Amino acid sequence: MSYLKYVPYVFLFVIATMIIYAWGLYKSQHAAMDDSKLLYSKAVSKILSELKKKDKLTRAELIKLLTNLETKRPFARNKIVVTEPESFTDTVIEYMLTQKMIKKITEQGVHYYAKK
């Protein structure tokens, strides 16, 4: 029996293994960035849904809203949680202002954020 007829199958197995390994390596290297993007996305959607209920929110209300916000990628064990709600909220507000999702309103010296 000739073993040469099995060589292409061995090469296909090696190529499939290399592709799966490279995909896993790529996903593990970008996991932290994917987690933070997912957390920011969840924060933006939470703020926008709260702004649908109320017309305007203060920074303090937004901090309270985003405190202990957590998210997790599908099929992952690790969760990402907001540990510093003040700085996280400021970052999310700045992002939403630059993307023109919300607008800043000042009434009687109090800053409010409303949906555009």
PDB file of C-alpha atoms in Angstrom:
ATOM      1  CA  MET A   1       0.000   0.000   0.000  1.00  0.00           C
ATOM      2  CA  SER A   2       1.276   3.446  -0.875  1.00  0.00           C
ATOM      3  CA  TYR A   3       1.497   6.071   1.809  1.00  0.00           C
ATOM      4  CA  LEU A   4       1.777   8.841  -0.759  1.00  0.00           C
ATOM      5  CA  LYS A   5      -1.974   8.991  -1.231  1.00  0.00           C
ATOM      6  CA  TYR A   6      -2.328  10.168   2.407  1.00  0.00           C
ATOM      7  CA  VAL A   7       0.108  13.103   2.042  1.00  0.00           C
ATOM      8  CA  PRO A   8      -2.507  15.582   0.672  1.00  0.00           C
ATOM      9  CA  TYR A   9      -4.814  14.802   3.606  1.00  0.00           C
ATOM     10  CA  VAL A  10      -2.006  15.423   6.076  1.00  0.00           C
ATOM     11  CA  PHE A  11      -1.249  18.765   4.410  1.00  0.00           C
ATOM     12  CA  LEU A  12      -4.939  19.739   4.550  1.00  0.00           C
ATOM     13  CA  PHE A  13      -4.986  18.875   8.256  1.00  0.00           C
ATOM     14  CA  VAL A  14      -1.855  20.981   8.846  1.00  0.00           C
ATOM     15  CA  ILE A  15      -3.307  23.944   6.947  1.00  0.00           C
ATOM     16  CA  ALA A  16      -6.622  23.727   8.840  1.00  0.00           C
ATOM     17  CA  THR A  17      -4.748  23.593  12.151  1.00  0.00           C
ATOM     18  CA  MET A  18      -2.666  26.644  11.200  1.00  0.00           C
ATOM     19  CA  ILE A  19      -5.766  28.633  10.270  1.00  0.00           C
ATOM     20  CA  ILE A  20      -7.555  27.773  13.516  1.00  0.00           C
ATOM     21  CA  TYR A  21      -4.451  28.601  15.582  1.00  0.00           C
ATOM     22  CA  ALA A  22      -3.960  31.953  13.802  1.00  0.00           C
ATOM     23  CA  TRP A  23      -7.620  32.871  14.301  1.00  0.00           C
ATOM     24  CA  GLY A  24      -7.427  32.073  18.029  1.00  0.00           C
ATOM     25  CA  LEU A  25      -4.191  34.043  18.398  1.00  0.00           C
ATOM     26  CA  TYR A  26      -5.736  37.066  16.672  1.00  0.00           C
ATOM     27  CA  LYS A  27      -8.855  36.913  18.853  1.00  0.00           C
ATOM     28  CA  SER A  28      -6.840  36.647  22.067  1.00  0.00           C
ATOM     29  CA  GLN A  29      -4.645  39.615  21.134  1.00  0.00           C
ATOM     30  CA  HIS A  30      -7.643  41.830  20.378  1.00  0.00           C
ATOM     31  CA  ALA A  31      -9.836  40.682  23.275  1.00  0.00           C
ATOM     32  CA  ALA A  32      -9.195  43.719  25.498  1.00  0.00           C
ATOM     33  CA  MET A  33      -9.987  46.150  22.700  1.00  0.00           C
ATOM     34  CA  ASP A  34     -13.158  44.233  21.811  1.00  0.00           C
ATOM     35  CA  ASP A  35     -14.242  44.257  25.467  1.00  0.00           C
ATOM     36  CA  SER A  36     -13.794  48.020  25.792  1.00  0.00           C
ATOM     37  CA  LYS A  37     -15.639  48.678  22.524  1.00  0.00           C
ATOM     38  CA  LEU A  38     -18.480  46.494  23.736  1.00  0.00           C
ATOM     39  CA  LEU A  39     -18.625  48.356  27.058  1.00  0.00           C
ATOM     40  CA  TYR A  40     -18.668  51.773  25.373  1.00  0.00           C
ATOM     41  CA  SER A  41     -21.362  50.585  22.976  1.00  0.00           C
ATOM     42  CA  LYS A  42     -23.495  49.337  25.842  1.00  0.00           C
ATOM     43  CA  ALA A  43     -23.029  52.634  27.712  1.00  0.00           C
ATOM     44  CA  VAL A  44     -24.075  54.672  24.667  1.00  0.00           C
ATOM     45  CA  SER A  45     -27.180  52.583  24.114  1.00  0.00           C
ATOM     46  CA  LYS A  46     -28.078  52.784  27.807  1.00  0.00           C
ATOM     47  CA  ILE A  47     -27.757  56.581  27.786  1.00  0.00           C
ATOM     48  CA  LEU A  48     -29.808  56.909  24.603  1.00  0.00           C
ATOM     49  CA  SER A  49     -32.558  54.666  25.951  1.00  0.00           C
ATOM     50  CA  GLU A  50     -32.667  56.679  29.176  1.00  0.00           C
ATOM     51  CA  LEU A  51     -32.862  59.904  27.147  1.00  0.00           C
ATOM     52  CA  LYS A  52     -35.915  58.487  25.372  1.00  0.00           C
ATOM     53  CA  LYS A  53     -37.624  58.195  28.746  1.00  0.00           C
ATOM     54  CA  LYS A  54     -36.475  61.591  30.028  1.00  0.00           C
ATOM     55  CA  ASP A  55     -35.836  64.726  28.002  1.00  0.00           C
ATOM     56  CA  LYS A  56     -32.540  65.657  29.626  1.00  0.00           C
ATOM     57  CA  LEU A  57     -30.063  64.274  32.146  1.00  0.00           C
ATOM     58  CA  THR A  58     -27.337  65.810  34.264  1.00  0.00           C
ATOM     59  CA  ARG A  59     -23.799  64.482  34.553  1.00  0.00           C
ATOM     60  CA  ALA A  60     -24.565  63.146  38.033  1.00  0.00           C
ATOM     61  CA  GLU A  61     -27.538  61.199  36.690  1.00  0.00           C
ATOM     62  CA  LEU A  62     -25.377  59.767  33.915  1.00  0.00           C
ATOM     63  CA  ILE A  63     -22.712  58.716  36.425  1.00  0.00           C
ATOM     64  CA  LYS A  64     -25.358  56.980  38.498  1.00  0.00           C
ATOM     65  CA  LEU A  65     -26.719  55.307  35.359  1.00  0.00           C
ATOM     66  CA  LEU A  66     -23.328  53.943  34.282  1.00  0.00           C
ATOM     67  CA  THR A  67     -22.092  52.873  37.710  1.00  0.00           C
ATOM     68  CA  ASN A  68     -21.451  49.110  37.857  1.00  0.00           C
ATOM     69  CA  LEU A  69     -22.180  48.698  34.160  1.00  0.00           C
ATOM     70  CA  GLU A  70     -20.771  45.364  33.025  1.00  0.00           C
ATOM     71  CA  THR A  71     -20.577  43.424  29.826  1.00  0.00           C
ATOM     72  CA  LYS A  72     -19.169  40.172  28.527  1.00  0.00           C
ATOM     73  CA  ARG A  73     -18.306  38.878  25.079  1.00  0.00           C
ATOM     74  CA  PRO A  74     -20.236  35.818  23.897  1.00  0.00           C
ATOM     75  CA  PHE A  75     -18.528  32.550  24.850  1.00  0.00           C
ATOM     76  CA  ALA A  76     -16.014  34.369  27.067  1.00  0.00           C
ATOM     77  CA  ARG A  77     -15.485  33.901  30.777  1.00  0.00           C
ATOM     78  CA  ASN A  78     -14.184  37.388  31.544  1.00  0.00           C
ATOM     79  CA  LYS A  79     -16.456  40.332  32.297  1.00  0.00           C
ATOM     80  CA  ILE A  80     -15.538  43.971  31.992  1.00  0.00           C
ATOM     81  CA  VAL A  81     -16.978  46.310  34.620  1.00  0.00           C
ATOM     82  CA  VAL A  82     -16.882  50.095  35.041  1.00  0.00           C
ATOM     83  CA  THR A  83     -14.666  50.735  38.066  1.00  0.00           C
ATOM     84  CA  GLU A  84     -14.246  54.514  37.715  1.00  0.00           C
ATOM     85  CA  PRO A  85     -17.682  55.780  36.710  1.00  0.00           C
ATOM     86  CA  GLU A  86     -16.742  59.494  36.702  1.00  0.00           C
ATOM     87  CA  SER A  87     -13.928  59.246  34.166  1.00  0.00           C
ATOM     88  CA  PHE A  88     -15.775  56.628  32.114  1.00  0.00           C
ATOM     89  CA  THR A  89     -18.872  58.823  31.965  1.00  0.00           C
ATOM     90  CA  ASP A  90     -16.807  61.830  30.896  1.00  0.00           C
ATOM     91  CA  THR A  91     -15.240  59.793  28.103  1.00  0.00           C
ATOM     92  CA  VAL A  92     -18.602  58.493  26.905  1.00  0.00           C
ATOM     93  CA  ILE A  93     -20.135  61.996  27.033  1.00  0.00           C
ATOM     94  CA  GLU A  94     -17.244  63.426  24.999  1.00  0.00           C
ATOM     95  CA  TYR A  95     -17.617  60.654  22.438  1.00  0.00           C
ATOM     96  CA  MET A  96     -21.361  61.198  22.148  1.00  0.00           C
ATOM     97  CA  LEU A  97     -20.918  64.968  21.811  1.00  0.00           C
ATOM     98  CA  THR A  98     -18.331  64.600  19.041  1.00  0.00           C
ATOM     99  CA  GLN A  99     -20.526  62.075  17.230  1.00  0.00           C
ATOM    100  CA  LYS A 100     -23.471  64.492  17.654  1.00  0.00           C
ATOM    101  CA  MET A 101     -25.672  61.930  19.369  1.00  0.00           C
ATOM    102  CA  ILE A 102     -26.434  64.299  22.230  1.00  0.00           C
ATOM    103  CA  LYS A 103     -26.197  68.015  22.857  1.00  0.00           C
ATOM    104  CA  LYS A 104     -25.163  69.996  25.899  1.00  0.00           C
ATOM    105  CA  ILE A 105     -27.709  72.439  27.312  1.00  0.00           C
ATOM    106  CA  THR A 106     -27.040  74.933  30.091  1.00  0.00           C
ATOM    107  CA  GLU A 107     -30.027  76.129  32.088  1.00  0.00           C
ATOM    108  CA  GLN A 108     -29.538  78.357  35.133  1.00  0.00           C
ATOM    109  CA  GLY A 109     -25.906  77.288  35.461  1.00  0.00           C
ATOM    110  CA  VAL A 110     -26.683  73.552  35.361  1.00  0.00           C
ATOM    111  CA  HIS A 111     -25.416  71.479  32.422  1.00  0.00           C
ATOM    112  CA  TYR A 112     -27.869  69.023  30.927  1.00  0.00           C
ATOM    113  CA  TYR A 113     -27.436  66.521  28.127  1.00  0.00           C
ATOM    114  CA  ALA A 114     -30.299  65.933  25.725  1.00  0.00           C
ATOM    115  CA  LYS A 115     -30.826  63.826  22.646  1.00  0.00           C
ATOM    116  CA  LYS A 116     -30.381  65.605  19.320  1.00  0.00           C
TER     117      LYS A 116
END
